[in-house]
């Protein structure tokens, strides 16, 4: 958390205290709601957004290098938003009874609040989300003139303001409710894990477990990032938290700087598709689909395991190609009693979540008990965490991360509100079906491309919401099960974090690895290709998700194909031109929906691997050089 600059000591203390108080209010409010339930929807949603806005404004103003100019702007934004919220509070009872009739001043307050929200969305999430929101608003106001295909019945400024600000269909809609009711509790859980120092213990466990393998440092980094990523909720946060240790460790073992950064970026991104937390997006998915949260975790399990197995395969092949030897077991770090205690705290806390969910407890209450157990036993196991400084840092981290998610999802509410009012989602789905001419494969390609484009520079949750609301109905209309369609979108929204040109996870890893971010992004894409492939497989073979249209034959055949595909992806770029062409043809055939092509791909893939193993295909560098020189 940045401290205020160019301020007097009293000014810094006052600003720091205010930030802590606002963060603590978010944390305590979320824990109270998780334990006792939602007492008042309006209070929880509007109050949660208000706390998030004021916290981020204060934190940004304090951290800006020109505080006087920036503070003037931020104070103005804060006063405008405060006036809008006070006005909302004055008419809240009338809104609930339906006896309220808007006047001109109501529209002014509502539009002012929307403007502040969109400005904060620009600052915290980035320009892409702001652009999508503005285009959506423009469509709502002027889309009636777009003709029969994309036009709608009309939406004037009053209807826009009433829908987006003064109802539960827009900014304060269901997505925001899920965040403040459920997701914030798990953000608190992740911040607590970090504050207790559990990440260090998990890293030592990963190194001790896998460090003895060839290229063991990279294997350990994948395991550590996967474990920490299950609770961190953000690929970038995961890279920053674990990458400062894992990336230098990977480089010291003999891998290139670019490969080290790519491994961390790919592994950290995978944390958002790994149960049970899944970057908090699973909670919104459960709310949108009505599918139990635990069922979503079960559905996501096998694809996530296959993704990480593919990363392990790529690391093993690269280590062999680069001539990296197995390290001496005696050089690996040992775990002391304190480390095992922290690992036990982590394991028991996650087990509490699973057990509570199996018992039928709400995800929010399960998260509450996990936080409580982690706090009590974590403080008992780690005396160094028993300090006001650690407590303050954890509360601030939880409040800041929660506020960022709240702002992002509230901004997505603008898109949701306009789409529901105008029906553009159904129209777009119809247009997509017409364009694809009933082809499921083309529809999936369109949805995948949209996820990658919109996900660039945008967190997983808003990217997922935008795409699934627009394209979800079209894909489901072609016979894809609901859970498969939603997980498909989640996968490509997550993969956008390593997709150029934005690739946020790669940019986060670049300064740590001291390598070019675009180069890291390209290598990360190469070793994560299974993450781009497996969604197409479970769209056509939903048995892979275990909870829908299940068939043992389909499941075993899908696992066999993806297992072979994982090894092909690990080796295909090191087999020369002929081997690479044969491997890619086999790969595409393996993931195609046609059984004949799948069988042909399996035969060709096995033949390519045998030829490489026998030496008929010479191993080369994926960067174009010949082994054993590693890629730069």
Coordinates of C-alpha atoms in Angstrom, one line a residue:
X1 CA 0.0 0.0 0.0
X2 CA 1.5 3.3 -1.1
X3 CA 1.9 6.0 1.5
X4 CA 1.1 9.6 0.8
X5 CA 3.9 11.7 -0.8
X6 CA 4.8 15.3 -0.4
X7 CA 2.6 15.6 2.7
X8 CA 3.3 16.6 6.3
X9 CA 3.7 13.8 8.8
X10 CA 0.3 14.6 10.2
X11 CA -1.2 14.6 6.7
X12 CA 0.3 11.2 6.0
X13 CA -0.9 9.7 9.3
X14 CA -4.4 11.1 8.8
X15 CA -4.6 9.8 5.2
X16 CA -3.2 6.4 6.3
X17 CA -5.7 6.2 9.1
X18 CA -8.6 7.0 6.8
X19 CA -7.5 4.4 4.3
X20 CA -7.3 1.8 7.1
X21 CA -10.7 2.7 8.5
X22 CA -12.4 2.4 5.1
X23 CA -10.6 -0.9 4.4
X24 CA -11.6 -2.2 7.8
X25 CA -15.3 -1.1 7.1
X26 CA -15.3 -3.2 3.9
X27 CA -13.7 -6.2 5.7
X28 CA -16.0 -6.1 8.7
X29 CA -19.1 -5.4 6.6
X30 CA -18.3 -8.4 4.4
X31 CA -17.7 -10.7 7.4
X32 CA -20.9 -9.5 9.0
X33 CA -22.9 -10.2 5.9
X34 CA -21.3 -13.6 5.4
X35 CA -22.2 -14.7 8.9
X36 CA -25.6 -13.1 9.4
X37 CA -26.8 -12.9 5.8
X38 CA -28.0 -9.8 3.9
X39 CA -30.1 -7.6 6.1
X40 CA -30.8 -4.9 3.5
X41 CA -30.0 -5.3 -0.1
X42 CA -29.8 -1.6 -0.7
X43 CA -27.5 -1.0 2.3
X44 CA -25.2 -3.8 1.3
X45 CA -24.9 -2.9 -2.4
X46 CA -25.0 0.9 -2.2
X47 CA -22.9 1.0 1.0
X48 CA -20.3 -1.4 -0.4
X49 CA -19.9 0.6 -3.6
X50 CA -19.6 3.9 -1.6
X51 CA -16.9 2.5 0.6
X52 CA -15.0 1.2 -2.4
X53 CA -15.2 4.5 -4.2
X54 CA -14.0 6.6 -1.2
X55 CA -11.2 4.1 -0.4
X56 CA -9.8 4.1 -3.9
X57 CA -10.1 7.9 -4.3
X58 CA -8.2 8.4 -1.1
X59 CA -5.6 5.8 -1.9
X60 CA -5.0 7.1 -5.4
X61 CA -4.8 10.7 -4.2
X62 CA -2.3 9.8 -1.5
X63 CA -0.1 7.9 -3.9
X64 CA 0.0 10.5 -6.7
X65 CA 3.3 12.3 -7.3
X66 CA 1.6 15.7 -7.6
X67 CA -0.8 15.4 -4.6
X68 CA -2.1 19.0 -4.6
X69 CA -3.4 18.8 -8.2
X70 CA -4.5 15.2 -7.9
X71 CA -6.1 15.7 -4.5
X72 CA -8.1 18.6 -5.8
X73 CA -9.5 16.5 -8.6
X74 CA -10.1 13.5 -6.3
X75 CA -11.7 15.7 -3.6
X76 CA -14.1 17.0 -6.3
X77 CA -15.0 13.5 -7.4
X78 CA -15.5 12.4 -3.8
X79 CA -17.8 15.3 -3.1
X80 CA -19.8 14.6 -6.2
X81 CA -20.2 11.0 -5.4
X82 CA -21.0 11.7 -1.7
X83 CA -23.8 14.1 -2.9
X84 CA -25.1 11.4 -5.3
X85 CA -25.1 8.8 -2.5
X86 CA -26.8 11.1 0.0
X87 CA -29.5 11.8 -2.5
X88 CA -29.9 8.1 -3.1
X89 CA -30.3 7.5 0.6
X90 CA -32.9 10.2 0.9
X91 CA -35.2 8.5 -1.7
X92 CA -34.2 4.8 -0.9
X93 CA -37.5 4.0 0.9
X94 CA -39.5 5.5 -2.0
X95 CA -37.6 3.4 -4.5
X96 CA -38.3 0.2 -2.6
X97 CA -42.1 1.0 -2.4
X98 CA -42.3 2.1 -6.0
X99 CA -43.9 5.4 -5.1
X100 CA -41.1 7.5 -6.4
X101 CA -41.4 9.6 -9.5
X102 CA -38.1 11.0 -10.9
X103 CA -37.5 14.7 -11.3
X104 CA -34.8 16.5 -13.3
X105 CA -32.5 16.8 -10.2
X106 CA -32.6 13.0 -9.7
X107 CA -31.2 12.5 -13.2
X108 CA -28.4 15.0 -12.5
X109 CA -27.4 13.1 -9.3
X110 CA -27.6 9.7 -11.0
X111 CA -25.5 10.7 -14.0
X112 CA -23.0 12.4 -11.7
X113 CA -22.6 9.2 -9.7
X114 CA -22.3 7.2 -13.0
X115 CA -19.6 9.5 -14.2
X116 CA -17.5 9.1 -11.0
X117 CA -17.9 5.3 -11.2
X118 CA -16.7 5.2 -14.8
X119 CA -13.7 7.4 -14.1
X120 CA -12.7 5.1 -11.3
X121 CA -13.2 2.0 -13.5
X122 CA -10.8 3.7 -16.0
X123 CA -8.2 4.2 -13.3
X124 CA -8.4 0.8 -11.7
X125 CA -9.3 -1.5 -14.5
X126 CA -8.1 0.4 -17.6
X127 CA -9.5 2.1 -20.7
X128 CA -10.9 -1.1 -22.4
X129 CA -13.7 -1.5 -19.8
X130 CA -14.5 2.3 -19.9
X131 CA -14.7 2.1 -23.7
X132 CA -17.1 -0.9 -23.6
X133 CA -19.3 0.9 -21.1
X134 CA -19.4 4.1 -23.2
X135 CA -20.2 2.2 -26.3
X136 CA -23.0 0.4 -24.5
X137 CA -24.5 3.6 -23.2
X138 CA -24.3 5.1 -26.7
X139 CA -26.1 2.0 -28.1
X140 CA -28.8 2.4 -25.4
X141 CA -29.3 6.1 -26.3
X142 CA -29.0 5.9 -30.1
X143 CA -29.4 2.2 -31.0
X144 CA -33.1 2.6 -32.0
X145 CA -31.8 4.0 -35.3
X146 CA -29.7 1.0 -36.2
X147 CA -32.4 -0.9 -38.1
X148 CA -34.2 -4.1 -37.5
X149 CA -31.2 -6.4 -36.8
X150 CA -29.5 -4.5 -34.0
X151 CA -32.0 -1.7 -33.2
X152 CA -34.3 -1.6 -30.2
X153 CA -37.5 0.2 -29.1
X154 CA -35.7 3.2 -27.8
X155 CA -34.1 4.3 -24.5
X156 CA -34.0 8.0 -23.5
X157 CA -31.7 9.6 -20.9
X158 CA -34.3 9.2 -18.2
X159 CA -34.8 5.5 -18.8
X160 CA -31.0 5.1 -19.0
X161 CA -30.5 6.7 -15.6
X162 CA -33.4 4.9 -13.9
X163 CA -32.2 1.6 -15.2
X164 CA -28.5 2.0 -14.4
X165 CA -28.6 4.0 -11.2
X166 CA -32.0 3.8 -9.5
X167 CA -32.8 0.1 -9.9
X168 CA -31.2 -3.3 -9.2
X169 CA -30.9 -3.9 -13.0
X170 CA -27.8 -1.9 -13.5
X171 CA -24.9 -0.8 -11.4
X172 CA -26.4 -2.2 -8.2
X173 CA -27.6 -5.5 -9.9
X174 CA -26.9 -9.1 -9.2
X175 CA -23.2 -9.2 -10.1
X176 CA -22.4 -6.5 -7.5
X177 CA -24.6 -8.3 -5.0
X178 CA -22.6 -11.5 -5.5
X179 CA -19.3 -9.6 -5.0
X180 CA -20.3 -7.8 -1.8
X181 CA -22.2 -10.9 -0.4
X182 CA -19.7 -13.6 -1.3
X183 CA -16.6 -12.8 -3.3
X184 CA -15.2 -10.2 -0.8
X185 CA -15.0 -12.8 1.9
X186 CA -12.7 -14.9 -0.2
X187 CA -10.6 -11.9 -1.1
X188 CA -10.2 -11.4 2.6
X189 CA -9.2 -15.0 2.9
X190 CA -6.5 -14.6 0.2
X191 CA -5.1 -11.5 1.8
X192 CA -5.0 -13.2 5.2
X193 CA -3.1 -16.2 3.7
X194 CA -0.5 -13.7 2.3
X195 CA -0.3 -11.8 5.6
X196 CA 0.2 -14.9 7.6
X197 CA 3.2 -15.8 5.4
X198 CA 1.6 -19.0 4.1
X199 CA 2.9 -18.3 0.6
X200 CA 6.5 -18.8 1.8
X201 CA 5.7 -22.2 3.3
X202 CA 3.9 -23.3 0.1
X203 CA 6.9 -22.3 -2.0
X204 CA 9.3 -24.3 0.2
X205 CA 6.9 -27.3 0.0
X206 CA 6.8 -27.0 -3.8
X207 CA 10.6 -26.8 -4.1
X208 CA 11.0 -29.7 -1.7
X209 CA 8.4 -31.8 -3.5
X210 CA 9.5 -31.2 -7.1
X211 CA 12.9 -29.5 -6.9
X212 CA 14.7 -32.8 -7.4
X213 CA 13.4 -33.2 -10.9
X214 CA 15.3 -32.1 -14.0
X215 CA 14.4 -28.4 -14.2
X216 CA 12.9 -28.8 -10.8
X217 CA 12.9 -25.1 -10.0
X218 CA 10.5 -24.4 -12.8
X219 CA 8.3 -27.4 -11.7
X220 CA 8.3 -26.1 -8.2
X221 CA 7.3 -22.6 -9.4
X222 CA 4.3 -24.1 -11.2
X223 CA 3.2 -26.0 -8.1
X224 CA 3.7 -22.9 -5.8
X225 CA 1.8 -20.6 -8.2
X226 CA -1.0 -23.1 -8.5
X227 CA -1.4 -23.4 -4.8
X228 CA -1.2 -19.7 -4.1
X229 CA -3.3 -18.9 -7.2
X230 CA -6.2 -20.8 -5.8
X231 CA -6.7 -18.1 -3.2
X232 CA -5.1 -15.0 -4.7
X233 CA -7.8 -14.3 -7.2
X234 CA -5.6 -12.4 -9.6
X235 CA -3.0 -13.6 -12.1
X236 CA -1.0 -10.3 -11.8
X237 CA -1.1 -10.4 -8.0
X238 CA 0.1 -14.1 -8.1
X239 CA 3.0 -13.2 -10.4
X240 CA 4.1 -10.3 -8.1
X241 CA 3.7 -12.4 -4.9
X242 CA 5.4 -15.6 -6.0
X243 CA 7.4 -14.4 -9.0
X244 CA 9.9 -12.4 -7.0
X245 CA 11.2 -15.7 -5.6
X246 CA 10.4 -18.3 -8.3
X247 CA 11.6 -16.4 -11.4
X248 CA 15.2 -15.8 -10.1
X249 CA 15.2 -19.4 -8.9
X250 CA 14.2 -20.7 -12.3
X251 CA 16.9 -18.6 -14.0
X252 CA 19.6 -19.8 -11.6
X253 CA 18.8 -23.4 -12.5
X254 CA 19.8 -22.7 -16.1
X255 CA 16.6 -21.6 -17.9
X256 CA 16.5 -18.4 -19.9
X257 CA 15.0 -15.2 -18.4
X258 CA 12.2 -15.3 -21.0
X259 CA 11.3 -18.8 -20.2
X260 CA 11.4 -18.2 -16.4
X261 CA 9.0 -15.2 -16.8
X262 CA 6.7 -17.3 -19.1
X263 CA 6.5 -20.2 -16.6
X264 CA 5.5 -17.9 -13.8
X265 CA 3.0 -16.0 -16.0
X266 CA 1.4 -19.2 -17.3
X267 CA 1.3 -20.9 -13.9
X268 CA -0.1 -17.8 -12.1
X269 CA -2.9 -17.4 -14.8
X270 CA -3.8 -21.0 -14.2
X271 CA -4.7 -20.3 -10.6
X272 CA -7.9 -18.6 -11.8
X273 CA -9.2 -21.9 -13.4
X274 CA -8.2 -24.0 -10.4
X275 CA -10.8 -25.0 -7.8
X276 CA -11.9 -24.2 -5.2
X277 CA -11.6 -20.4 -5.4
X278 CA -11.0 -20.0 -9.1
X279 CA -10.3 -16.2 -8.9
X280 CA -13.8 -15.7 -7.4
X281 CA -15.4 -16.0 -10.9
X282 CA -17.0 -19.3 -9.9
X283 CA -19.3 -17.5 -7.5
X284 CA -20.7 -15.3 -10.1
X285 CA -21.0 -18.2 -12.5
X286 CA -23.0 -20.1 -9.8
X287 CA -25.3 -17.1 -9.4
X288 CA -25.9 -16.7 -13.2
X289 CA -26.4 -20.3 -14.0
X290 CA -28.1 -21.6 -10.8
X291 CA -25.5 -24.5 -10.8
X292 CA -24.3 -25.3 -7.3
X293 CA -20.9 -23.8 -6.6
X294 CA -19.4 -27.2 -5.5
X295 CA -20.6 -28.7 -8.9
X296 CA -18.7 -25.9 -10.7
X297 CA -15.6 -26.8 -8.8
X298 CA -16.0 -30.5 -9.7
X299 CA -16.5 -29.5 -13.4
X300 CA -13.4 -27.4 -13.4
X301 CA -11.1 -30.0 -11.8
X302 CA -10.0 -32.2 -14.7
X303 CA -9.4 -29.4 -17.2
X304 CA -7.3 -27.5 -14.6
X305 CA -5.2 -30.6 -13.8
X306 CA -4.6 -31.2 -17.6
X307 CA -3.5 -27.6 -17.9
X308 CA -0.9 -27.9 -15.2
X309 CA 0.2 -31.3 -16.5
X310 CA 0.8 -29.7 -19.9
X311 CA 3.0 -27.0 -18.2
X312 CA 5.0 -29.8 -16.4
X313 CA 5.5 -31.5 -19.8
X314 CA 6.7 -28.4 -21.5
X315 CA 9.2 -27.7 -18.6
X316 CA 10.5 -31.3 -18.8
X317 CA 11.2 -31.1 -22.5
X318 CA 12.8 -27.6 -22.3
X319 CA 15.0 -28.8 -19.4
X320 CA 16.1 -31.8 -21.4
X321 CA 16.8 -29.7 -24.5
X322 CA 18.8 -27.1 -22.5
X323 CA 20.9 -29.8 -20.8
X324 CA 19.8 -28.9 -17.3
X325 CA 20.7 -31.6 -14.8
X326 CA 18.8 -32.8 -11.7
X327 CA 19.9 -30.8 -8.6
X328 CA 21.4 -32.4 -5.6
X329 CA 18.6 -33.3 -3.1
X330 CA 20.8 -32.1 -0.3
X331 CA 20.6 -28.6 -1.7
X332 CA 16.8 -28.4 -1.5
X333 CA 15.3 -26.4 1.4
X334 CA 13.9 -28.4 4.3
X335 CA 10.7 -27.6 6.0
X336 CA 10.7 -26.9 9.7
X337 CA 7.9 -27.3 12.2
X338 CA 6.6 -23.7 11.5
X339 CA 6.4 -24.4 7.8
X340 CA 4.4 -27.6 8.3
X341 CA 2.1 -25.7 10.7
X342 CA 1.4 -23.0 8.1
X343 CA 0.8 -25.6 5.4
X344 CA -1.6 -27.3 7.8
X345 CA -3.4 -24.0 8.3
X346 CA -3.8 -23.6 4.5
X347 CA -5.0 -27.2 4.0
X348 CA -7.4 -27.1 6.9
X349 CA -8.9 -23.8 5.8
X350 CA -9.5 -25.0 2.2
X351 CA -10.9 -28.3 3.6
X352 CA -13.3 -26.2 5.8
X353 CA -14.6 -24.5 2.6
X354 CA -15.2 -27.9 0.9
X355 CA -16.8 -29.6 3.9
X356 CA -19.1 -26.7 4.5
X357 CA -20.2 -26.6 0.9
X358 CA -20.9 -30.3 1.0
X359 CA -23.0 -29.8 4.0
X360 CA -25.1 -27.3 2.1
X361 CA -23.8 -24.1 3.7
X362 CA -23.7 -21.0 1.6
X363 CA -20.3 -20.1 0.0
X364 CA -20.2 -16.9 1.9
X365 CA -20.6 -18.6 5.3
X366 CA -18.1 -21.3 4.3
X367 CA -15.6 -18.5 3.5
X368 CA -16.3 -16.9 6.9
X369 CA -15.4 -20.0 8.7
X370 CA -12.3 -20.5 6.6
X371 CA -11.2 -16.9 7.5
X372 CA -11.8 -17.5 11.2
X373 CA -10.0 -20.8 11.2
X374 CA -7.0 -19.4 9.3
X375 CA -6.8 -16.4 11.5
X376 CA -6.9 -18.3 14.8
X377 CA -4.6 -21.1 13.9
X378 CA -2.4 -19.0 11.6
X379 CA -1.6 -16.5 14.5
X380 CA -1.0 -19.5 16.8
X381 CA 1.4 -21.1 14.3
X382 CA 3.3 -17.9 13.3
X383 CA 4.3 -15.6 16.1
X384 CA 5.8 -13.1 13.6
X385 CA 2.3 -12.4 12.3
X386 CA 1.1 -11.2 15.7
X387 CA 1.8 -7.5 15.1
X388 CA -0.2 -4.4 14.3
X389 CA 1.9 -3.8 11.2
X390 CA 1.0 -7.2 9.7
X391 CA -2.6 -6.8 10.7
X392 CA -2.8 -3.4 9.1
X393 CA -1.2 -4.6 5.9
X394 CA -3.6 -7.5 5.6
X395 CA -6.7 -5.4 6.2
X396 CA -5.5 -2.7 3.7
X397 CA -4.6 -5.4 1.1
X398 CA -8.0 -7.0 1.5
X399 CA -9.8 -3.7 1.3
X400 CA -7.9 -2.4 -1.7
X401 CA -8.4 -5.7 -3.6
X402 CA -12.1 -5.8 -2.7
X403 CA -12.6 -2.2 -3.7
X404 CA -11.0 -2.8 -7.1
X405 CA -13.3 -5.8 -7.8
X406 CA -16.4 -3.9 -6.6
X407 CA -15.7 -1.0 -9.0
X408 CA -15.0 -3.3 -11.9
X409 CA -18.2 -5.3 -11.4
X410 CA -20.3 -2.1 -10.7
X411 CA -19.1 -0.8 -14.1
X412 CA -20.1 -4.0 -15.8
X413 CA -23.5 -3.4 -14.3
X414 CA -23.8 -0.5 -16.9
X415 CA -23.4 -3.1 -19.7
X416 CA -25.8 -5.6 -18.1
X417 CA -28.5 -2.9 -17.5
X418 CA -28.4 -1.7 -21.1
X419 CA -28.3 -5.2 -22.5
X420 CA -31.3 -6.3 -20.4
X421 CA -33.3 -3.2 -21.3
X422 CA -32.7 -3.3 -25.0
X423 CA -32.4 -7.1 -25.5
X424 CA -29.2 -6.7 -27.5
X425 CA -27.9 -10.0 -26.0
X426 CA -30.6 -12.0 -27.8
X427 CA -30.2 -10.0 -31.0
X428 CA -26.5 -10.5 -31.0
X429 CA -26.9 -14.2 -30.3
X430 CA -29.2 -14.4 -33.3
X431 CA -26.8 -12.5 -35.5
X432 CA -23.9 -14.8 -34.4
X433 CA -26.0 -17.9 -35.2
X434 CA -26.8 -16.5 -38.6
X435 CA -23.1 -15.6 -39.2
X436 CA -22.0 -19.1 -38.1
X437 CA -24.8 -20.7 -40.1
X438 CA -25.5 -23.1 -37.3
X439 CA -21.9 -24.1 -37.0
X440 CA -20.9 -24.7 -33.3
X441 CA -17.2 -24.5 -34.2
X442 CA -17.5 -21.1 -35.8
X443 CA -19.6 -19.8 -32.9
X444 CA -16.9 -21.1 -30.4
X445 CA -14.2 -19.4 -32.4
X446 CA -16.1 -16.1 -32.4
X447 CA -16.6 -16.4 -28.6
X448 CA -13.0 -17.3 -28.0
X449 CA -11.8 -14.3 -30.1
X450 CA -14.1 -12.0 -28.3
X451 CA -12.9 -13.2 -24.9
X452 CA -9.3 -12.7 -25.9
X453 CA -9.9 -9.2 -27.2
X454 CA -12.1 -8.0 -24.4
X455 CA -10.0 -9.7 -21.8
X456 CA -6.9 -7.8 -22.8
X457 CA -6.3 -5.3 -20.0
X458 CA -9.5 -6.4 -18.2
X459 CA -9.8 -8.6 -15.1
X460 CA -11.4 -12.0 -15.6
X461 CA -14.7 -11.3 -13.8
X462 CA -15.8 -8.3 -16.0
X463 CA -14.5 -10.0 -19.2
X464 CA -16.4 -13.1 -18.3
X465 CA -19.6 -11.2 -17.6
X466 CA -19.6 -9.2 -20.8
X467 CA -18.9 -12.2 -23.1
X468 CA -21.2 -14.7 -21.5
X469 CA -24.1 -12.2 -21.5
X470 CA -23.6 -11.5 -25.2
X471 CA -22.5 -14.8 -26.6
X472 CA -23.6 -17.4 -24.0
X473 CA -27.2 -17.7 -25.4
X474 CA -25.9 -18.3 -28.9
X475 CA -23.6 -21.1 -27.9
X476 CA -26.1 -22.8 -25.6
X477 CA -28.7 -22.6 -28.4
X478 CA -26.3 -24.9 -30.5
X479 CA -26.5 -27.6 -27.8
X480 CA -23.5 -26.8 -25.6
X481 CA -24.3 -27.5 -21.9
X482 CA -24.6 -24.3 -19.8
X483 CA -21.6 -25.2 -17.5
X484 CA -19.4 -25.9 -20.6
X485 CA -20.3 -22.6 -22.2
X486 CA -19.5 -20.6 -19.1
X487 CA -16.2 -22.4 -18.4
X488 CA -15.3 -21.9 -22.1
X489 CA -15.6 -18.2 -21.6
X490 CA -13.7 -18.3 -18.3
X491 CA -10.8 -20.1 -19.9
X492 CA -10.3 -17.6 -22.7
X493 CA -10.8 -14.7 -20.3
X494 CA -8.0 -16.1 -18.2
X495 CA -5.8 -16.9 -21.2
X496 CA -6.0 -13.2 -22.3
X497 CA -3.6 -12.4 -19.4
X498 CA -0.8 -14.0 -21.4
X499 CA -2.0 -13.1 -24.9
X500 CA -0.2 -10.3 -26.7
X501 CA -0.2 -7.4 -27.1
X502 CA -1.5 -6.5 -23.6
X503 CA -0.7 -9.7 -21.6
X504 CA -0.9 -8.3 -18.1
X505 CA 0.7 -11.3 -16.4
X506 CA 3.6 -11.2 -18.8
X507 CA 4.1 -7.5 -18.2
X508 CA 4.1 -8.1 -14.4
X509 CA 6.8 -10.9 -14.8
X510 CA 9.0 -8.9 -17.2
X511 CA 10.7 -6.5 -14.7
X512 CA 11.3 -9.4 -12.3
X513 CA 12.8 -11.6 -15.1
X514 CA 14.6 -8.7 -16.7
X515 CA 13.2 -9.8 -20.1
X516 CA 11.1 -8.4 -22.9
X517 CA 7.4 -8.6 -22.0
X518 CA 6.3 -9.5 -25.5
X519 CA 8.9 -12.3 -25.6
X520 CA 7.6 -13.6 -22.3
X521 CA 4.0 -13.4 -23.6
X522 CA 4.9 -15.4 -26.7
X523 CA 6.7 -18.2 -24.8
X524 CA 3.9 -18.2 -22.2
X525 CA 1.3 -18.7 -25.0
X526 CA 3.4 -21.6 -26.4
X527 CA 3.7 -23.5 -23.1
X528 CA 0.0 -22.8 -22.3
X529 CA -1.5 -23.8 -25.6
X530 CA -3.5 -26.6 -23.9
X531 CA -5.4 -23.8 -22.1
X532 CA -6.6 -22.6 -25.5
X533 CA -7.4 -26.2 -26.7
X534 CA -9.1 -27.9 -23.8
X535 CA -12.2 -25.6 -23.8
X536 CA -13.1 -26.8 -27.4
X537 CA -12.7 -30.4 -26.2
X538 CA -15.1 -30.1 -23.2
X539 CA -17.6 -28.1 -25.4
X540 CA -17.8 -31.1 -27.7
X541 CA -17.1 -33.8 -25.0
X542 CA -18.9 -32.5 -21.8
X543 CA -18.1 -35.7 -20.0
X544 CA -14.7 -34.1 -19.3
X545 CA -16.6 -31.8 -16.8
X546 CA -18.0 -34.9 -14.9
X547 CA -21.3 -33.3 -14.1
X548 CA -23.3 -33.2 -17.4
X549 CA -24.0 -35.6 -20.2
X550 CA -21.6 -38.0 -18.6
X551 CA -20.2 -41.1 -20.4
X552 CA -17.2 -43.1 -19.3
X553 CA -16.2 -43.9 -22.9
X554 CA -16.3 -40.2 -23.8
X555 CA -14.4 -39.2 -20.7
X556 CA -11.6 -41.8 -21.2
X557 CA -11.2 -41.0 -24.9
X558 CA -11.1 -37.2 -24.1
X559 CA -8.4 -37.8 -21.4
X560 CA -6.3 -39.9 -23.8
X561 CA -6.6 -37.3 -26.6
X562 CA -5.7 -34.4 -24.3
X563 CA -2.8 -36.4 -22.7
X564 CA -1.3 -37.0 -26.1
X565 CA -2.0 -33.4 -27.1
X566 CA -0.1 -32.2 -24.0
X567 CA 3.0 -34.1 -24.9
X568 CA 2.7 -33.0 -28.6
X569 CA 2.4 -29.4 -27.4
X570 CA 5.6 -29.8 -25.3
X571 CA 7.6 -31.3 -28.1
X572 CA 6.2 -30.1 -31.4
X573 CA 8.2 -26.8 -31.5
X574 CA 11.5 -28.6 -30.9
X575 CA 11.1 -31.1 -33.8
X576 CA 12.2 -29.2 -36.9
X577 CA 9.9 -28.1 -39.7
X578 CA 8.7 -31.6 -40.6
X579 CA 8.1 -32.7 -37.1
X580 CA 6.4 -29.4 -36.2
X581 CA 4.0 -29.7 -39.2
X582 CA 3.2 -33.3 -38.4
X583 CA 2.7 -32.6 -34.7
X584 CA 0.4 -29.6 -35.3
X585 CA -1.7 -31.6 -37.8
X586 CA -2.0 -34.3 -35.3
X587 CA -2.9 -31.8 -32.6
X588 CA -5.7 -30.2 -34.6
X589 CA -7.1 -33.6 -35.5
X590 CA -7.1 -34.7 -31.9
X591 CA -9.2 -31.8 -30.7
X592 CA -11.6 -31.9 -33.7
X593 CA -15.2 -33.0 -33.1
X594 CA -15.0 -35.7 -35.8
X595 CA -14.1 -39.2 -34.6
X596 CA -12.3 -40.2 -37.8
X597 CA -10.0 -37.2 -37.5
X598 CA -9.4 -37.9 -33.8
X599 CA -8.3 -41.4 -34.6
X600 CA -6.0 -40.2 -37.4
X601 CA -4.6 -37.5 -35.2
X602 CA -3.8 -40.1 -32.5
X603 CA -2.0 -42.3 -35.0
X604 CA 0.0 -39.4 -36.4
X605 CA 0.8 -38.0 -33.0
X606 CA 2.1 -41.3 -31.7
X607 CA 4.2 -41.7 -34.8
X608 CA 5.7 -38.3 -34.4
X609 CA 6.6 -38.9 -30.8
X610 CA 8.2 -42.3 -31.6
X611 CA 10.1 -40.7 -34.5
X612 CA 11.4 -38.0 -32.1
X613 CA 12.3 -40.5 -29.4
X614 CA 14.2 -42.8 -31.9
X615 CA 16.1 -39.8 -33.3
X616 CA 14.6 -39.7 -36.7
X617 CA 13.5 -36.1 -35.9
X618 CA 16.3 -33.9 -34.6
X619 CA 15.4 -31.8 -31.5
X620 CA 15.9 -28.1 -32.1
X621 CA 15.3 -24.9 -30.1
X622 CA 11.8 -23.5 -30.2
X623 CA 13.5 -20.2 -31.0
X624 CA 15.2 -21.6 -34.1
X625 CA 18.5 -22.6 -32.7
X626 CA 19.8 -26.2 -32.2
X627 CA 19.9 -27.8 -28.8
X628 CA 21.4 -27.5 -26.2
X629 CA 21.6 -23.7 -26.3
X630 CA 18.6 -22.3 -24.4
X631 CA 16.4 -19.7 -26.0
X632 CA 17.4 -16.2 -25.0

